[in-house]
Amino acid sequence: MALLLAFATVVLASSLWTLKSILSNYLIARRIGLPIVVSPVSTLNPFWILLYRGFPAILSLKYLPFGLGTWARCTAMGWAFQDKYKMHDELGPLFILVTPAANEVTVADPDVARAVLGRRKDYVKPAVMYGRRTQGTHLGQHKLIAAEQLNVFGRNLNTVEGDDWQRHRRLTAPSFNEKTSSLVWNEARRQARDMGTSWSKDGTLGTKSTVEDTATLALHVLTAAGFGTSYSFNQGVSKLAPGHEMTYRDSLSLCLSNIVTFAIIPKQYLSSSFMPRKLQRLGQAAQEFQKYMDEMLAKEQKAGDERQAQTPNLMSALVRASEEDTRSKEFGHDSKTGLTDEEIFGNIFAYNLAGHETTANTVAFALVLLAANPHYQEWVREEILYPQSTANMDYESSFPRLQRCLAVMYETLRLYGSIVFIPRAASHEPQTFNGLDGKEVVLPPSTPVNINVQALHTDPKTWGADSLSWKPSRWFAPENNGQPSSHTFISPPRGSFIPWADGPRDCPGQKFAQVEFVAVMATLLSSYTVKPVLGPGQSAEDGRKALMEMVNDSAISAITLQMRHPQRMALQWDALL
């Protein structure tokens, strides 16, 4: 009886606190003056996340009449991928989600998105998402859900702000240069040739390992161009290294797919004997990945003077930064000028997240979409083979002319980009922007601002009535769709296409990803055609629909958008005659 009474007391106290918090935040939202959606749960509430992931049927609350379930449409992680622009059709390009923890402003207006992303000191990366300790925030206790997920191995370019961000950017940016791009091109071509050979050997049975293999390819490109270690497609990160109990790929994959877990349970406790076996396995993965990073760092540090004669890569840039930090301390300088070892490890992890998983996902989505749309395969191939042979396809002469390959990437990112939201938060002072009809909107300090990338990328006002159709040719003016050499890219309104974010904190690896993607597409499509493996009684149209259903059945896994069931359909790769 006493336990029941205690439980009832806790539930009552929690309910009263929730109601009080919602009322307080609602009154603040009214003063801001944007359309309001009231939610009984916070988007980062760990119990809510566990509930809807364990019992997805709970999200059926969104079908409640009279708009009572609207909140359930926009509180699940990655909700915008399925919703597209529908919520903004109903509420307008800006609205506020009132929750017990915070008022969250959702933005689908290109001009406001540009303003927010362009003012890095006024709208910062929120501590709730990027693991910084701040004071004065009204985000409440639920900030624990993501407090350390991107800092799990150390602070990095993605998570720092202010002078620390400038330091990280200054030290890492030089490695993203034309020499690196050439290395990325050559390595991506080599990996793609081996991958295509492997797939073509599967014959009419096809391959169901598209996602797994593109992840291996992207990781090999990253280890070659980023860390100075080159592997063959069928060897390397997928093979067990001496002294390890888990492969590089498997340890990284486990860490990435369980990144939210690190926000709840510090990684040093995951291997404890009292933990469930699944969590112990994750703890082992974290230890193994840390060991791989230790080895990479030691190898680069040992290279010493030899490093000066080599093509600079991401790792060598980080090591030089570490040496600079050490020299600074030896001369008694208090301010940081380089990077600590922990910051090096943090940036290595960030590179692995942003530099391989996002690109691998984009390549996988694009290949499935091309298999579903064979006319676009021919469209891209026409450009690849015009006006010369592909035998000596080098970076300097080929990358600039392969605009259709790049259009395939852009269109894939528009509809199936890895990131569906870009989170920001007002700084410690009130911030303003011009909202609808030029009316000034004033946000209280620390107010979360979520840029709805998926809505911006599918707004019919920008992209036309066919905004939900995958159509790479939309990136060229109609009169430029004749000879491949005559192409001119159409530039959408600023702020309406932001797969790499925008402003000073845009992705420094944008060119890296573009070069890798174009190299892979050019290599595969110059030698092969791809199509779905059809089951008994299936027509070509049935196969196309099945592939489109496969890509549209996607969701945010941990951080990035991924197909839920990428092995549902096999792809058959046939060599060109």
Coordinates of C-alpha atoms in Angstrom, one line a residue:
M1 CA 0.0 0.0 0.0
A2 CA 2.8 2.4 0.9
L3 CA 4.6 1.7 -2.4
L4 CA 1.4 2.3 -4.3
L5 CA 0.9 5.6 -2.5
A6 CA 4.5 6.6 -3.1
F7 CA 4.1 5.8 -6.8
A8 CA 0.8 7.8 -7.0
T9 CA 2.5 10.7 -5.3
V10 CA 5.4 10.7 -7.8
V11 CA 2.9 10.5 -10.8
L12 CA 0.8 13.4 -9.4
A13 CA 3.9 15.5 -8.7
S14 CA 5.3 14.9 -12.2
S15 CA 1.9 15.7 -13.8
L16 CA 1.6 18.9 -11.9
W17 CA 5.1 19.9 -12.8
T18 CA 4.4 19.1 -16.5
L19 CA 1.2 21.2 -16.4
K20 CA 2.9 24.1 -14.7
S21 CA 5.8 24.0 -17.2
I22 CA 3.6 23.8 -20.2
L23 CA 1.5 26.8 -19.0
S24 CA 4.6 28.8 -18.3
N25 CA 6.1 28.1 -21.7
Y26 CA 2.7 28.7 -23.4
L27 CA 2.5 32.2 -22.0
I28 CA 6.0 32.9 -23.3
A29 CA 5.1 31.4 -26.7
R30 CA 2.1 33.7 -26.9
R31 CA 4.3 36.7 -26.6
I32 CA 6.5 35.5 -29.4
G33 CA 3.5 35.6 -31.7
L34 CA 3.9 32.5 -33.9
P35 CA 1.4 29.6 -34.4
I36 CA 1.5 27.2 -31.5
V37 CA 1.4 23.4 -31.1
V38 CA 1.2 22.2 -27.4
S39 CA 2.8 18.9 -26.5
P40 CA 2.7 17.0 -23.2
V41 CA 6.1 15.6 -23.9
S42 CA 9.5 17.0 -24.8
T43 CA 11.1 15.9 -28.0
L44 CA 14.3 14.8 -26.2
N45 CA 12.5 13.2 -23.2
P46 CA 14.3 9.8 -22.9
F47 CA 11.1 8.1 -21.6
W48 CA 9.1 9.4 -24.6
I49 CA 11.8 8.2 -27.0
L50 CA 11.9 4.8 -25.4
L51 CA 8.1 4.6 -25.5
Y52 CA 7.5 5.4 -29.1
R53 CA 10.5 3.3 -30.3
G54 CA 9.3 0.3 -28.2
F55 CA 5.6 0.8 -29.0
P56 CA 5.3 2.7 -32.3
A57 CA 1.6 2.4 -32.2
I58 CA 1.6 5.2 -29.6
L59 CA 2.3 7.6 -32.5
S60 CA -1.3 6.9 -33.7
L61 CA -2.3 9.6 -31.3
K62 CA -1.7 12.0 -34.2
Y63 CA -5.0 10.9 -35.6
L64 CA -7.0 12.2 -32.7
P65 CA -9.8 14.6 -33.9
F66 CA -9.9 18.4 -33.6
G67 CA -6.1 18.7 -33.8
L68 CA -5.6 17.1 -30.4
G69 CA -2.9 14.8 -31.7
T70 CA -1.0 17.3 -33.7
W71 CA 1.8 17.2 -31.2
A72 CA 2.4 13.5 -31.9
R73 CA 3.2 14.3 -35.5
C74 CA 6.2 16.5 -34.6
T75 CA 7.8 15.0 -31.5
A76 CA 9.3 11.7 -32.8
M77 CA 12.9 11.8 -34.0
G78 CA 13.1 12.5 -37.7
W79 CA 9.3 13.2 -38.1
A80 CA 9.9 15.6 -40.9
F81 CA 11.0 12.9 -43.4
Q82 CA 7.5 11.4 -43.5
D83 CA 5.6 14.7 -42.9
K84 CA 7.6 16.7 -45.6
Y85 CA 5.9 20.1 -45.8
K86 CA 2.4 19.1 -44.6
M87 CA 2.8 20.6 -41.1
H88 CA 3.9 23.9 -42.6
D89 CA 1.0 23.8 -45.1
E90 CA -1.3 23.9 -42.1
L91 CA 0.6 26.2 -39.7
G92 CA 2.8 28.3 -41.9
P93 CA 6.6 28.4 -42.4
L94 CA 7.2 29.1 -38.7
F95 CA 5.6 27.6 -35.6
I96 CA 6.4 26.9 -32.0
L97 CA 6.2 23.6 -30.3
V98 CA 5.4 24.2 -26.6
T99 CA 6.7 21.4 -24.4
P100 CA 7.3 21.0 -20.7
A101 CA 11.1 21.5 -21.2
A102 CA 11.2 24.3 -23.8
N103 CA 9.5 26.2 -26.6
E104 CA 11.0 24.9 -29.9
V105 CA 10.7 27.1 -33.0
T106 CA 10.5 25.2 -36.3
V107 CA 11.6 27.0 -39.4
A108 CA 10.8 26.3 -43.0
D109 CA 11.3 29.8 -44.4
P110 CA 14.5 30.1 -46.6
D111 CA 15.2 33.7 -45.5
V112 CA 14.8 32.9 -41.8
A113 CA 16.9 29.8 -42.2
R114 CA 19.7 31.8 -43.8
A115 CA 19.5 34.4 -41.1
V116 CA 19.7 31.8 -38.3
L117 CA 22.5 29.8 -39.9
G118 CA 24.4 32.9 -40.9
R119 CA 24.7 34.4 -37.4
R120 CA 26.8 31.8 -35.6
K121 CA 27.3 33.9 -32.5
D122 CA 23.6 34.7 -32.1
Y123 CA 22.3 31.2 -32.9
V124 CA 24.6 28.6 -31.6
K125 CA 24.7 24.8 -31.8
P126 CA 22.5 23.8 -28.8
A127 CA 24.2 22.3 -25.8
V128 CA 21.3 19.9 -25.5
M129 CA 22.4 18.3 -28.8
Y130 CA 26.2 18.9 -28.9
G131 CA 27.3 18.1 -25.3
R132 CA 28.4 21.5 -24.0
R133 CA 27.7 22.4 -20.4
T134 CA 25.8 25.7 -20.1
Q135 CA 24.1 27.6 -17.4
G136 CA 20.9 29.5 -17.6
T137 CA 19.2 27.3 -20.1
H138 CA 15.5 26.5 -19.7
L139 CA 15.8 23.1 -21.4
G140 CA 15.4 21.3 -18.1
Q141 CA 16.5 17.9 -17.1
H142 CA 15.8 16.3 -20.5
K143 CA 19.0 17.8 -21.8
L144 CA 20.7 14.7 -20.4
I145 CA 19.4 12.6 -23.3
A146 CA 22.0 14.1 -25.7
A147 CA 24.5 15.8 -23.5
E148 CA 27.5 13.8 -24.5
Q149 CA 26.5 11.9 -27.7
L150 CA 28.8 13.8 -30.1
N151 CA 31.5 14.3 -27.5
V152 CA 31.8 10.7 -26.7
F153 CA 35.4 10.5 -27.7
G154 CA 36.3 14.2 -27.2
R155 CA 35.3 17.7 -28.2
N156 CA 35.4 18.4 -31.9
L157 CA 34.6 20.8 -34.6
N158 CA 30.9 19.9 -34.5
T159 CA 30.4 20.6 -30.8
V160 CA 32.6 23.5 -29.9
E161 CA 31.6 27.2 -30.1
G162 CA 33.3 30.7 -30.0
D163 CA 37.1 30.8 -29.9
D164 CA 37.3 27.0 -29.6
W165 CA 35.4 26.6 -32.9
Q166 CA 37.7 29.1 -34.7
R167 CA 40.7 27.2 -33.4
H168 CA 39.3 23.8 -34.6
R169 CA 38.3 25.2 -37.9
R170 CA 41.6 26.9 -38.5
L171 CA 43.6 23.7 -37.7
T172 CA 41.4 21.3 -39.7
A173 CA 40.4 23.3 -42.7
P174 CA 43.7 23.2 -44.6
S175 CA 43.4 19.5 -45.1
F176 CA 40.4 20.0 -47.3
N177 CA 42.2 21.1 -50.4
E178 CA 42.6 20.2 -54.1
K179 CA 45.4 17.6 -53.4
T180 CA 43.0 15.9 -51.0
S181 CA 40.2 16.0 -53.6
S182 CA 42.5 14.4 -56.2
L183 CA 43.3 11.6 -53.7
V184 CA 39.6 11.2 -52.9
W185 CA 38.8 10.9 -56.6
N186 CA 41.5 8.2 -57.3
E187 CA 40.6 6.2 -54.2
A188 CA 36.9 6.3 -54.8
R189 CA 37.4 5.2 -58.4
R190 CA 39.6 2.3 -57.3
Q191 CA 37.1 1.2 -54.6
A192 CA 34.1 1.5 -57.0
R193 CA 35.8 -0.6 -59.6
D194 CA 36.4 -3.4 -57.1
M195 CA 32.9 -3.0 -55.7
G196 CA 31.3 -3.2 -59.2
T197 CA 33.4 -6.3 -60.0
S198 CA 32.1 -7.9 -56.8
W199 CA 28.5 -7.1 -57.5
S200 CA 28.6 -8.2 -61.1
K201 CA 29.8 -11.6 -60.0
D202 CA 26.5 -12.1 -58.2
G203 CA 24.8 -12.4 -61.6
T204 CA 21.0 -12.8 -61.8
L205 CA 20.8 -13.3 -58.0
G206 CA 21.8 -9.8 -57.5
T207 CA 23.2 -8.2 -54.4
K208 CA 21.4 -7.2 -51.2
S209 CA 24.5 -5.7 -49.6
T210 CA 24.3 -2.3 -51.3
V211 CA 24.2 -0.3 -48.0
E212 CA 26.8 -2.4 -46.3
D213 CA 29.2 -2.3 -49.3
T214 CA 28.8 1.5 -49.9
A215 CA 29.6 2.0 -46.2
T216 CA 32.8 -0.1 -46.7
L217 CA 33.7 1.9 -49.8
A218 CA 33.2 5.3 -48.0
L219 CA 35.1 4.1 -45.0
H220 CA 38.0 3.0 -47.2
V221 CA 38.0 6.3 -49.0
L222 CA 38.1 8.1 -45.7
T223 CA 40.9 6.0 -44.3
A224 CA 43.0 6.6 -47.4
A225 CA 42.4 10.3 -47.9
G226 CA 41.9 11.1 -44.3
F227 CA 44.2 8.9 -42.3
G228 CA 46.8 7.8 -44.9
T229 CA 45.9 4.1 -44.9
S230 CA 44.8 2.4 -48.1
Y231 CA 42.9 -0.9 -48.3
S232 CA 41.5 -3.0 -51.1
F233 CA 37.7 -3.2 -51.2
N234 CA 37.5 -6.8 -50.0
Q235 CA 40.1 -6.3 -47.3
G236 CA 40.8 -3.7 -44.7
V237 CA 38.3 -2.2 -42.2
S238 CA 36.0 -5.3 -42.6
K239 CA 38.9 -7.6 -41.6
L240 CA 40.1 -8.2 -38.0
A241 CA 43.3 -6.3 -37.3
P242 CA 46.0 -7.9 -35.1
G243 CA 45.5 -7.3 -31.4
H244 CA 41.8 -6.5 -31.8
E245 CA 38.7 -8.4 -31.0
M246 CA 36.4 -6.4 -33.3
T247 CA 37.0 -4.9 -36.8
Y248 CA 37.3 -1.2 -37.3
R249 CA 34.1 -1.1 -39.3
D250 CA 32.1 -3.1 -36.8
S251 CA 33.3 -1.1 -33.8
L252 CA 32.6 2.2 -35.5
S253 CA 29.2 1.0 -36.8
L254 CA 28.1 -0.1 -33.3
C255 CA 29.2 3.3 -31.8
L256 CA 27.4 5.3 -34.5
S257 CA 24.1 3.2 -34.4
N258 CA 24.0 3.5 -30.5
I259 CA 25.2 7.1 -30.2
V260 CA 22.1 8.1 -28.1
T261 CA 23.0 5.4 -25.6
F262 CA 26.3 7.2 -24.9
A263 CA 24.2 10.3 -23.8
I264 CA 22.5 8.2 -21.2
I265 CA 25.3 5.9 -20.0
P266 CA 28.9 7.0 -20.0
K267 CA 31.0 4.7 -22.1
Q268 CA 33.4 3.8 -19.3
Y269 CA 30.5 2.0 -17.5
L270 CA 29.1 0.1 -20.5
S271 CA 31.6 -2.8 -20.1
S272 CA 30.7 -3.4 -16.4
S273 CA 29.8 -6.9 -15.5
F274 CA 26.4 -5.9 -14.2
M275 CA 25.4 -4.4 -17.6
P276 CA 23.2 -6.4 -20.1
R277 CA 25.2 -8.2 -22.7
K278 CA 24.1 -5.9 -25.5
L279 CA 25.5 -2.9 -23.6
Q280 CA 28.7 -4.7 -22.7
R281 CA 29.1 -5.3 -26.5
L282 CA 28.7 -1.6 -27.1
G283 CA 31.3 -0.9 -24.4
Q284 CA 33.7 -3.2 -26.1
A285 CA 33.1 -1.5 -29.4
A286 CA 33.9 1.9 -27.8
Q287 CA 37.1 0.4 -26.3
E288 CA 38.1 -1.1 -29.7
F289 CA 37.4 2.1 -31.6
Q290 CA 39.5 4.0 -29.1
K291 CA 42.3 1.5 -29.5
Y292 CA 42.2 1.9 -33.3
M293 CA 42.4 5.7 -32.9
D294 CA 45.3 5.4 -30.5
E295 CA 47.1 3.3 -33.1
M296 CA 46.4 5.8 -35.9
L297 CA 47.6 8.7 -33.7
A298 CA 50.8 6.8 -32.7
K299 CA 51.6 5.9 -36.3
E300 CA 51.2 9.5 -37.4
Q301 CA 53.3 10.8 -34.6
K302 CA 56.0 8.3 -35.3
A303 CA 56.2 9.4 -38.9
G304 CA 57.7 12.7 -37.7
D305 CA 59.7 14.5 -40.4
E306 CA 58.5 12.0 -43.1
R307 CA 55.1 13.6 -42.7
Q308 CA 56.4 16.9 -44.3
A309 CA 57.1 15.1 -47.6
Q310 CA 53.7 13.4 -47.8
T311 CA 50.4 14.7 -49.1
P312 CA 48.7 16.3 -46.0
N313 CA 45.6 14.5 -44.8
L314 CA 43.1 14.9 -42.1
M315 CA 45.1 13.0 -39.5
S316 CA 48.4 14.7 -40.3
A317 CA 46.7 18.1 -39.9
L318 CA 45.3 17.0 -36.5
V319 CA 48.8 15.7 -35.3
R320 CA 50.4 19.0 -36.4
A321 CA 47.8 20.7 -34.3
S322 CA 48.6 18.5 -31.3
E323 CA 52.3 19.3 -31.6
E324 CA 51.5 22.9 -31.8
D325 CA 49.5 22.6 -28.6
T326 CA 52.5 20.9 -26.9
R327 CA 54.9 23.6 -28.0
S328 CA 52.6 26.3 -26.8
K329 CA 52.5 24.7 -23.3
E330 CA 56.3 24.4 -23.3
F331 CA 56.6 28.1 -23.8
G332 CA 54.2 28.8 -21.0
H333 CA 51.3 30.1 -23.1
D334 CA 48.0 29.7 -21.3
S335 CA 45.7 30.0 -24.3
K336 CA 45.2 27.0 -26.5
T337 CA 46.7 27.2 -30.0
G338 CA 46.6 23.5 -31.0
L339 CA 44.5 20.4 -30.2
T340 CA 44.8 18.0 -27.3
D341 CA 44.9 14.3 -27.9
E342 CA 41.3 14.0 -26.7
E343 CA 40.2 16.7 -29.2
I344 CA 42.0 14.7 -31.9
F345 CA 40.1 11.6 -31.0
G346 CA 36.8 13.7 -31.0
N347 CA 37.5 15.0 -34.5
I348 CA 38.4 11.5 -35.8
F349 CA 35.1 10.3 -34.6
A350 CA 33.3 13.3 -36.1
Y351 CA 35.1 12.7 -39.5
N352 CA 33.9 9.1 -39.4
L353 CA 30.4 10.2 -38.7
A354 CA 30.2 13.0 -41.2
G355 CA 32.8 11.7 -43.7
H356 CA 31.7 8.2 -44.2
E357 CA 28.1 7.4 -43.0
T358 CA 26.4 10.4 -44.6
T359 CA 28.2 9.9 -48.0
A360 CA 27.7 6.1 -47.9
N361 CA 23.9 6.7 -47.3
T362 CA 23.7 9.1 -50.2
V363 CA 25.5 6.7 -52.6
A364 CA 23.2 3.8 -51.5
F365 CA 20.0 5.9 -51.9
A366 CA 21.2 7.1 -55.3
L367 CA 22.0 3.6 -56.6
V368 CA 18.6 2.3 -55.6
L369 CA 16.9 5.3 -57.2
L370 CA 18.9 4.9 -60.4
A371 CA 17.9 1.2 -60.5
A372 CA 14.2 2.3 -60.2
N373 CA 14.7 5.0 -62.9
P374 CA 16.8 3.4 -65.7
H375 CA 16.2 6.4 -68.0
Y376 CA 18.3 8.5 -65.6
Q377 CA 21.1 5.9 -65.8
E378 CA 21.2 6.5 -69.6
W379 CA 21.0 10.2 -69.0
V380 CA 24.1 10.1 -66.7
R381 CA 25.9 7.6 -68.9
E382 CA 25.5 9.9 -71.9
E383 CA 27.5 12.6 -70.0
I384 CA 30.1 10.2 -68.7
L385 CA 30.9 8.9 -72.2
Y386 CA 30.8 12.3 -73.9
P387 CA 33.0 13.3 -75.6
Q388 CA 35.8 10.9 -74.6
S389 CA 36.7 7.5 -73.4
T390 CA 36.7 6.9 -69.6
A391 CA 40.0 5.0 -69.6
N392 CA 42.0 7.9 -68.2
M393 CA 39.3 9.7 -66.3
D394 CA 41.4 12.0 -64.0
Y395 CA 40.1 14.4 -61.3
E396 CA 41.2 17.7 -62.9
S397 CA 39.5 17.1 -66.3
S398 CA 36.6 14.9 -65.3
F399 CA 35.1 16.2 -62.1
P400 CA 34.2 19.6 -63.4
R401 CA 32.3 18.3 -66.5
L402 CA 30.3 15.5 -64.8
Q403 CA 27.4 17.8 -63.9
R404 CA 24.7 15.2 -64.3
C405 CA 26.4 13.0 -61.7
L406 CA 26.4 15.9 -59.4
A407 CA 22.7 16.6 -60.2
V408 CA 22.0 13.0 -59.1
M409 CA 23.7 13.7 -55.8
Y410 CA 21.9 17.0 -55.3
E411 CA 18.5 15.5 -56.0
T412 CA 19.1 12.5 -53.8
L413 CA 20.2 14.9 -51.0
R414 CA 17.1 17.0 -51.6
L415 CA 14.7 14.2 -50.9
Y416 CA 16.8 11.7 -48.9
G417 CA 19.5 13.8 -47.2
S418 CA 21.1 12.3 -44.1
I419 CA 20.0 15.2 -42.0
V420 CA 16.3 16.3 -41.9
F421 CA 16.8 19.0 -39.2
I422 CA 19.6 21.5 -38.4
P423 CA 19.4 22.4 -34.7
R424 CA 20.3 25.8 -33.4
A425 CA 19.5 27.8 -30.2
A426 CA 19.4 31.5 -29.4
S427 CA 22.4 32.5 -27.4
H428 CA 22.4 33.7 -23.9
E429 CA 20.7 36.9 -25.0
P430 CA 17.4 37.5 -26.7
Q431 CA 17.6 37.2 -30.5
T432 CA 15.5 38.5 -33.3
F433 CA 14.7 37.8 -37.0
N434 CA 12.3 39.1 -39.5
G435 CA 9.3 36.7 -39.7
L436 CA 6.3 36.7 -41.9
D437 CA 5.5 40.0 -43.7
G438 CA 8.7 41.5 -42.2
K439 CA 7.4 41.4 -38.7
E440 CA 10.2 41.2 -36.1
V441 CA 10.2 38.0 -34.0
V442 CA 11.9 38.1 -30.6
L443 CA 13.1 34.9 -29.1
P444 CA 14.1 34.5 -25.4
P445 CA 17.6 33.3 -24.6
S446 CA 18.4 29.7 -25.2
T447 CA 15.2 29.1 -27.3
P448 CA 15.8 26.1 -29.6
V449 CA 15.4 26.8 -33.3
N450 CA 15.1 23.8 -35.6
I451 CA 15.7 24.4 -39.3
N452 CA 13.3 21.9 -41.1
V453 CA 15.6 20.9 -43.9
Q454 CA 13.1 18.3 -45.3
A455 CA 10.3 20.9 -45.5
L456 CA 12.6 23.4 -47.2
H457 CA 13.7 20.7 -49.7
T458 CA 10.1 19.8 -50.6
D459 CA 8.2 23.1 -50.5
P460 CA 6.1 23.2 -53.8
K461 CA 6.5 27.0 -53.8
T462 CA 10.3 26.5 -54.5
W463 CA 10.4 23.1 -56.2
G464 CA 7.1 23.0 -58.1
A465 CA 4.1 20.7 -58.1
D466 CA 6.4 17.6 -58.5
S467 CA 8.5 18.5 -55.5
L468 CA 8.2 15.0 -54.1
S469 CA 9.4 13.3 -57.3
W470 CA 13.1 12.3 -57.7
K471 CA 14.0 14.2 -60.8
P472 CA 17.7 15.0 -61.3
S473 CA 17.1 16.9 -64.5
R474 CA 15.3 19.6 -62.5
W475 CA 18.8 21.0 -61.7
F476 CA 19.2 22.2 -65.3
A477 CA 17.2 24.7 -67.3
P478 CA 15.1 23.0 -70.0
E479 CA 17.1 24.4 -72.9
N480 CA 20.3 22.9 -71.3
N481 CA 19.1 19.3 -71.4
G482 CA 20.5 18.7 -74.9
Q483 CA 24.3 18.1 -75.2
P484 CA 25.9 17.3 -71.8
S485 CA 28.5 20.0 -72.4
S486 CA 25.9 22.8 -72.4
H487 CA 24.7 22.2 -68.9
T488 CA 24.2 25.1 -66.5
F489 CA 23.1 24.4 -62.9
I490 CA 20.0 26.1 -61.7
S491 CA 20.6 27.8 -58.3
P492 CA 17.5 27.5 -56.1
P493 CA 16.8 30.4 -53.8
R494 CA 19.3 30.8 -51.0
G495 CA 18.3 28.9 -47.9
S496 CA 16.0 26.5 -49.8
F497 CA 18.7 23.8 -50.4
I498 CA 21.0 23.3 -47.4
P499 CA 22.1 19.6 -47.2
W500 CA 25.5 20.8 -45.9
A501 CA 24.0 23.6 -43.8
D502 CA 24.8 27.2 -44.6
G503 CA 26.7 30.2 -43.3
P504 CA 30.1 30.1 -41.5
R505 CA 29.4 26.7 -39.9
D506 CA 28.6 24.8 -43.1
C507 CA 30.2 21.4 -43.6
P508 CA 33.9 21.7 -44.4
G509 CA 33.8 18.3 -46.1
Q510 CA 31.3 19.3 -48.8
K511 CA 33.8 19.1 -51.7
F512 CA 35.2 15.8 -50.3
A513 CA 31.7 14.3 -50.4
Q514 CA 30.9 15.7 -53.9
V515 CA 34.2 14.4 -55.4
E516 CA 33.7 10.9 -53.8
F517 CA 30.1 10.6 -55.0
V518 CA 30.8 11.7 -58.6
A519 CA 33.8 9.4 -58.8
V520 CA 31.7 6.4 -57.7
M521 CA 28.8 7.2 -60.1
A522 CA 31.1 7.8 -63.0
T523 CA 33.0 4.5 -62.4
L524 CA 29.9 2.3 -61.9
L525 CA 27.7 3.7 -64.6
S526 CA 30.4 3.8 -67.3
S527 CA 30.8 0.0 -66.9
Y528 CA 27.4 -1.4 -65.7
T529 CA 23.7 -1.1 -65.7
V530 CA 21.7 -1.8 -62.6
K531 CA 18.1 -3.1 -62.2
P532 CA 16.0 -4.8 -59.5
V533 CA 15.9 -8.5 -59.3
L534 CA 12.3 -9.4 -60.0
G535 CA 10.4 -12.1 -58.2
P536 CA 8.0 -14.6 -59.9
G537 CA 5.2 -12.7 -61.7
Q538 CA 6.7 -9.3 -61.1
S539 CA 6.9 -6.8 -63.9
A540 CA 9.5 -4.1 -64.4
E541 CA 7.0 -1.6 -63.0
D542 CA 6.4 -3.8 -60.0
G543 CA 10.2 -3.8 -59.4
R544 CA 10.3 0.0 -59.7
K545 CA 7.5 0.5 -57.2
A546 CA 9.2 -2.0 -54.8
L547 CA 12.4 0.0 -54.9
M548 CA 10.7 3.3 -54.4
E549 CA 8.8 1.8 -51.4
M550 CA 12.2 0.6 -50.0
V551 CA 13.7 4.1 -50.1
N552 CA 10.6 5.8 -48.9
D553 CA 10.5 3.4 -45.9
S554 CA 13.3 5.3 -44.2
A555 CA 13.9 6.8 -40.8
I556 CA 16.5 8.4 -38.6
S557 CA 18.5 5.5 -37.2
A558 CA 20.5 7.4 -34.6
I559 CA 21.6 10.6 -36.3
T560 CA 21.2 10.0 -40.0
L561 CA 18.4 9.0 -42.4
Q562 CA 18.7 5.3 -43.5
M563 CA 16.5 2.8 -45.3
R564 CA 14.8 0.5 -42.7
H565 CA 14.9 -2.6 -44.9
P566 CA 17.7 -2.2 -47.5
Q567 CA 17.8 -5.9 -48.1
R568 CA 14.2 -6.2 -49.2
M569 CA 15.2 -6.0 -52.9
A570 CA 18.3 -7.2 -54.6
L571 CA 20.0 -5.2 -57.3
Q572 CA 21.5 -6.9 -60.4
W573 CA 24.6 -5.4 -62.0
D574 CA 25.3 -6.3 -65.6
A575 CA 28.5 -5.3 -67.5
L576 CA 28.0 -3.1 -70.5
L577 CA 28.7 -4.7 -73.8

